[in-house]
Tab-separated table of C-alpha atoms in Angstrom:
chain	number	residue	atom	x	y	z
A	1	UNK	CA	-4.426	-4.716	-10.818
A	2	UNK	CA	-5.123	-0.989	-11.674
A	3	UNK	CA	-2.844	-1.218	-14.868
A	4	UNK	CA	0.347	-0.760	-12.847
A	5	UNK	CA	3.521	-2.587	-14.283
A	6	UNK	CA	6.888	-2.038	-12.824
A	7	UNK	CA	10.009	-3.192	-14.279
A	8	UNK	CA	12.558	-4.963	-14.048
A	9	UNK	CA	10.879	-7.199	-11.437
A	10	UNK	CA	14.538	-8.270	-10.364
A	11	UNK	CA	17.794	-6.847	-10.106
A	12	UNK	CA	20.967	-7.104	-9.154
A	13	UNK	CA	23.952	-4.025	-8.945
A	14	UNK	CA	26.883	-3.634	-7.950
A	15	UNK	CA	27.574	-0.797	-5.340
A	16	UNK	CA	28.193	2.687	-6.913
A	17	UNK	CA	26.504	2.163	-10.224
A	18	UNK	CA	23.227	3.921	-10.730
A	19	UNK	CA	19.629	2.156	-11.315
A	20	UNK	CA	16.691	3.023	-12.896
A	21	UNK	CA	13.302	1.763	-11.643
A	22	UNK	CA	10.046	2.228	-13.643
A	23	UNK	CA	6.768	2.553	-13.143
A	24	UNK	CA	4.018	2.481	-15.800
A	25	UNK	CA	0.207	2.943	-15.415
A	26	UNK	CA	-2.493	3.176	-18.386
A	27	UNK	CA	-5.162	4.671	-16.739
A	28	UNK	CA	-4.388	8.239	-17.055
A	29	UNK	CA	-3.978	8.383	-12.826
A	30	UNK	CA	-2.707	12.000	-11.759
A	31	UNK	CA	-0.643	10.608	-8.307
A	32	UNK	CA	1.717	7.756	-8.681
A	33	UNK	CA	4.160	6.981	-6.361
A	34	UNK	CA	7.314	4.976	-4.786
A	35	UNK	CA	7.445	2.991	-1.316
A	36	UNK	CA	10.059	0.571	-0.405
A	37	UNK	CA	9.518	-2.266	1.934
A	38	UNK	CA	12.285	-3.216	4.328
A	39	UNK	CA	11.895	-5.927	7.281
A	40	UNK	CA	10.948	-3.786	10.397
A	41	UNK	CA	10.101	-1.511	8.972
A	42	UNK	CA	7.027	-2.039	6.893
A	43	UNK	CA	6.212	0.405	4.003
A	44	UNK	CA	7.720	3.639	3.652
A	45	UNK	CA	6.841	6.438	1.364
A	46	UNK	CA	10.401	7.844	-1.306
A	47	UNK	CA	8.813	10.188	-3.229
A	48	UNK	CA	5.501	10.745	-5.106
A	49	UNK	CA	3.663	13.062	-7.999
A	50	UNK	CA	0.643	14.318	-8.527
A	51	UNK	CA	1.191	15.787	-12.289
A	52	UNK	CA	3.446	15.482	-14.860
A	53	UNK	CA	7.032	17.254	-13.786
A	54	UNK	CA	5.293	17.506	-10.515
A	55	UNK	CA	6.821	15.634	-7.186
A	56	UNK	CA	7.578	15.933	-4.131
A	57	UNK	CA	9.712	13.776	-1.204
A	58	UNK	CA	8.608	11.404	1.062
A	59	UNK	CA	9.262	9.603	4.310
A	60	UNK	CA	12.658	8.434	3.116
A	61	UNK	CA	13.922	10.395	-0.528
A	62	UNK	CA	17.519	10.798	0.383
A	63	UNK	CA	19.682	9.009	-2.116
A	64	UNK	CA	16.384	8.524	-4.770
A	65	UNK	CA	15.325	10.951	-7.265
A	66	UNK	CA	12.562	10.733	-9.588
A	67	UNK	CA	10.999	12.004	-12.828
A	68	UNK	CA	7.947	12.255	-14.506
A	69	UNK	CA	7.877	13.552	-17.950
A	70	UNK	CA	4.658	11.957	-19.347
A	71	UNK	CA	1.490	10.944	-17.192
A	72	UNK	CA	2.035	7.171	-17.757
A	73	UNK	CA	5.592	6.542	-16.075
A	74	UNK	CA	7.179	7.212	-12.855
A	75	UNK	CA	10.936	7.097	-12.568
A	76	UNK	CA	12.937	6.185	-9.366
A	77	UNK	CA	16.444	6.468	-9.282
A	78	UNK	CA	18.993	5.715	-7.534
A	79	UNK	CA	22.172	7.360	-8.440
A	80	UNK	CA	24.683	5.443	-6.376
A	81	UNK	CA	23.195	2.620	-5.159
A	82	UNK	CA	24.586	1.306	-1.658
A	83	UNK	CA	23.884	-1.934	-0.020
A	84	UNK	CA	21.620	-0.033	2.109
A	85	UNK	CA	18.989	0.600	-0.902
A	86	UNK	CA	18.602	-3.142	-1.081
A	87	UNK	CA	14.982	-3.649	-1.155
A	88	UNK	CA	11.725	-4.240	-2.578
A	89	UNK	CA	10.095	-1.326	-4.086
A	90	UNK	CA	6.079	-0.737	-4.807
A	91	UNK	CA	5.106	1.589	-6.894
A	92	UNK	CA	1.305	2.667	-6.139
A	93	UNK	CA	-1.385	5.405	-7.938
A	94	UNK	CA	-3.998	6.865	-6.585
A	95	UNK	CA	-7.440	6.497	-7.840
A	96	UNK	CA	-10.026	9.167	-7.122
A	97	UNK	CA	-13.709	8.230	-6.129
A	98	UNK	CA	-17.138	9.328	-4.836
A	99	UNK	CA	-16.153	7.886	-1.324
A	100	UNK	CA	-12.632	8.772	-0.913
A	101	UNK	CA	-9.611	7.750	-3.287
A	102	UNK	CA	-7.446	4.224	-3.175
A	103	UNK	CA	-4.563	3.750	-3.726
A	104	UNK	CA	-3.118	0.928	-5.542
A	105	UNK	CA	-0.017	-1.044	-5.402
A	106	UNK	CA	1.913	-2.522	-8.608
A	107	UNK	CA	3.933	-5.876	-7.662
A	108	UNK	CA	7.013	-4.671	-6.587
A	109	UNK	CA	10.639	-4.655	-7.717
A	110	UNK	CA	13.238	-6.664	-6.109
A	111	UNK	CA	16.543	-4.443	-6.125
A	112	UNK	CA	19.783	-6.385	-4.816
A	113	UNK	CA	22.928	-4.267	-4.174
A	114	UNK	CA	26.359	-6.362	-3.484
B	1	UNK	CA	3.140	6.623	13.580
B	2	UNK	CA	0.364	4.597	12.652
B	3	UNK	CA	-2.758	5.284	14.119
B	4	UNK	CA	-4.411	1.946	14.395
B	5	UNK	CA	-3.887	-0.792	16.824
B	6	UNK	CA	-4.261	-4.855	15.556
B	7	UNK	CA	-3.244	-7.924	17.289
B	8	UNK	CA	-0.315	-9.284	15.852
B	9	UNK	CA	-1.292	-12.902	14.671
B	10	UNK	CA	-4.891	-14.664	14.062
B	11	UNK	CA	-6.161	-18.156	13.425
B	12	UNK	CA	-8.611	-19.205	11.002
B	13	UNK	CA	-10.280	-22.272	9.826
B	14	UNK	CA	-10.925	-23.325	5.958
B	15	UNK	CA	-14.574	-22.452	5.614
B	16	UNK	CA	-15.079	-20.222	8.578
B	17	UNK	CA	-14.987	-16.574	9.297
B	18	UNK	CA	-12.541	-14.260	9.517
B	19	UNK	CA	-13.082	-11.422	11.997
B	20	UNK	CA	-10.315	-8.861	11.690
B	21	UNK	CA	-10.511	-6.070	14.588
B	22	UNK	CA	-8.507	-3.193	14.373
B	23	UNK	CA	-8.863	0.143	16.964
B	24	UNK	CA	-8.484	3.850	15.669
B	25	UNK	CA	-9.866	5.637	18.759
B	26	UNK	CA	-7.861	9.084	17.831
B	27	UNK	CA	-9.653	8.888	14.068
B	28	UNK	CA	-11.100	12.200	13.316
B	29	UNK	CA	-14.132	13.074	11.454
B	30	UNK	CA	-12.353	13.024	7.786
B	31	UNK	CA	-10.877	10.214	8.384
B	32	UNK	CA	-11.469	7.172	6.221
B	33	UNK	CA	-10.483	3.166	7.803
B	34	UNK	CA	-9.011	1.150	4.763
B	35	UNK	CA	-7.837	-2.174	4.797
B	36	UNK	CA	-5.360	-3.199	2.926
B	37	UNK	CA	-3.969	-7.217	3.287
B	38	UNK	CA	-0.195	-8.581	1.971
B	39	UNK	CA	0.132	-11.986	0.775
B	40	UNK	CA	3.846	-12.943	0.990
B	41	UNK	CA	5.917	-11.275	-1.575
B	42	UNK	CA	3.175	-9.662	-3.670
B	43	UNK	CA	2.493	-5.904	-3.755
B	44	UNK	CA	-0.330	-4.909	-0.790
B	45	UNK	CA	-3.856	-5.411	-2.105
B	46	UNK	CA	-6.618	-2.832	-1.087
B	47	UNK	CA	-9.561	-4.642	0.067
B	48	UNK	CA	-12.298	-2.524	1.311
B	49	UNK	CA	-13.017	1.634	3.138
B	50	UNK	CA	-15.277	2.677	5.017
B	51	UNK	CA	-16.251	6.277	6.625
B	52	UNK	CA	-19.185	6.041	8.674
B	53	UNK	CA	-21.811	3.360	6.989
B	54	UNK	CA	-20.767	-0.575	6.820
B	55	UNK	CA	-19.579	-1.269	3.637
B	56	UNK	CA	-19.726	-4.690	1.424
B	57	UNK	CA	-17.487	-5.934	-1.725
B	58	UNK	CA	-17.083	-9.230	-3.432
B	59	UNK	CA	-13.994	-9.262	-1.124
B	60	UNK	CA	-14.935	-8.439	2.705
B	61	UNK	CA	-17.546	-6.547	4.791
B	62	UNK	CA	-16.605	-3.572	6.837
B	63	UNK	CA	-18.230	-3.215	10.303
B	64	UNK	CA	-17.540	0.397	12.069
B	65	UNK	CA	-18.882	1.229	15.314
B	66	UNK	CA	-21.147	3.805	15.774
B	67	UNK	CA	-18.465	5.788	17.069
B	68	UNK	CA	-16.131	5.028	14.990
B	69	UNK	CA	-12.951	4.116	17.283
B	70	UNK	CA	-13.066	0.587	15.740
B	71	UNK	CA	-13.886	-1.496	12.876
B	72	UNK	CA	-13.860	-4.951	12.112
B	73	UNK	CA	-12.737	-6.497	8.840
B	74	UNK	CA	-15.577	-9.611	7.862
B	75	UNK	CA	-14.022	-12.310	5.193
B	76	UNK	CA	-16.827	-14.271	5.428
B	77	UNK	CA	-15.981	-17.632	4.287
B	78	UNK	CA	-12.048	-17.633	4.228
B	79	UNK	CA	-10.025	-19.654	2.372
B	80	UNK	CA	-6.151	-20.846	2.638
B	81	UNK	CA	-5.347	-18.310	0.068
B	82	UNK	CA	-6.378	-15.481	2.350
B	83	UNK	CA	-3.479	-15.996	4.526
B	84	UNK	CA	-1.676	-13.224	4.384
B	85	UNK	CA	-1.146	-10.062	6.752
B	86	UNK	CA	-3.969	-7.638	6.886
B	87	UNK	CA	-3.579	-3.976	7.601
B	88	UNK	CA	-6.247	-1.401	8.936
B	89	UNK	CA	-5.485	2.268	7.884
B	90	UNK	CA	-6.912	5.641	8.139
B	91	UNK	CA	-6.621	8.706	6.309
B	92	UNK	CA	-8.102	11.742	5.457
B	93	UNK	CA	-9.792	11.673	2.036
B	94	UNK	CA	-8.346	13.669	-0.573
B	95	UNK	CA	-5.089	13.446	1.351
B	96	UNK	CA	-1.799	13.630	-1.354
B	97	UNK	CA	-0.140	11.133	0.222
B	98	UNK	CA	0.948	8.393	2.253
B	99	UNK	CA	-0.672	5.686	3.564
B	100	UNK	CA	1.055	4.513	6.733
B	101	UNK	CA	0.933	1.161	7.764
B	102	UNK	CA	1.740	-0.151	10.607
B	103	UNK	CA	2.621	-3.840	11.829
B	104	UNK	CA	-0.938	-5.186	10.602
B	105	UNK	CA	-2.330	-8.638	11.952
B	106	UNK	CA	-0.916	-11.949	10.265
B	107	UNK	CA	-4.386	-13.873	9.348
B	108	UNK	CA	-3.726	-17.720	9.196
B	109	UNK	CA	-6.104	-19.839	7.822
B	110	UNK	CA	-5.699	-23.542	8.371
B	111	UNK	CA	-7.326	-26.768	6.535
């Protein structure tokens, strides 16, 4: 399972207030990052990092931000979360080998905005 | 876009093979094929890449064509808990980020 755990698994918010999903690894992996996972859509990339204070956007980062202040947990936030950001979110790292890197997916978060 | 092309759906019996093909003929030299798979509600599971060779695992065997515009994914004795939807990917090695999947092929495996 590549030592990812996000939490909470499950959530449900209420429109407007803000959420914070995290993402912790214990395997010292430099990239981590944050997809969500909408029907129709398949998986899409939010933001990811490859160092500590170090991240960049993805495919879909507007409305998320994220943080990274120590190798071992990834932040995503959403700061006003809209029925729209209802989802399942994977966090993933990236694991660097002689043939290539993988990356790895934790299990997911279910996020429910009403 | 993705840049690999699966059927949509596959059937399977208990006990049997699973031959997954999937079609990257725009891959460039770089580029690795990695398969991924999805069981229902669970985060996706990385399976197996390949660049060149055929590769092997305790999961799956890779087969890539000599020139490599298309691969096959090999489960070879597939079980009812392989159902799940199975997704062929390239990418260049040493790439930052994404991995972009595209519709993938829903495996079913029946008793």
């Amino acid at each position: 399972d590549a030592g990812i755990t996000q939490s909470p698994r499950h959530k449900v918010t209420e429109t407007g207030t803000p959420v914070t999903l995290r993402c912790h690894q214990t395997e010292n992996h430099r990239y981590m990052y944050w997809y969500r996972q909408d029907p129709g859509h398949g998986l899409r990339l939010i933001h990811y990092s490859y160092g500590v204070k170090d991240t960049d956007k993805g495919e879909v980062s507007d409305g998320y931000s994220v943080s990274r202040s120590k190798t071992e947990d990834f932040l995503l936030t959403l700061e006003s979360a809209t029925s729209s950001q209802t989802s399942v979110y994977f966090c993933a790292i990236r694991e660097t080998g002689s043939s290539g890197n993988t990356i790895y997916f934790g299990e997911g978060s279910w996020l429910t905005v009403v | 876009d993705a840049k690999t092309t699966q059927p949509p759906s596959m059937d399977c019996a208990e006990g049997r093979a699973a031959n997954l093909p999937c079609n990257h003929s725009t891959i460039s030299g770089n580029e690795y094929v990695y398969w991924y798979r999805q069981i229902h509600s669970q985060g996706p599971q990385y399976i197996i890449h390949g660049l060149k060779n055929n590769e092997t695992n305790e999961m799956a065997s890779l087969i890539i064509t000599e020139d490599r515009k298309s691969s096959t994914l090999i489960l070879p004795h597939a079980t009812l808990r392989d159902t799940a939807v199975y997704y062929c990917i390239v990418r260049v090695a040493g790439s930052q980020g994404n991995l972009i999947f595209g519709k993938g092929t829903k495996l079913s495996v029946k008793p």
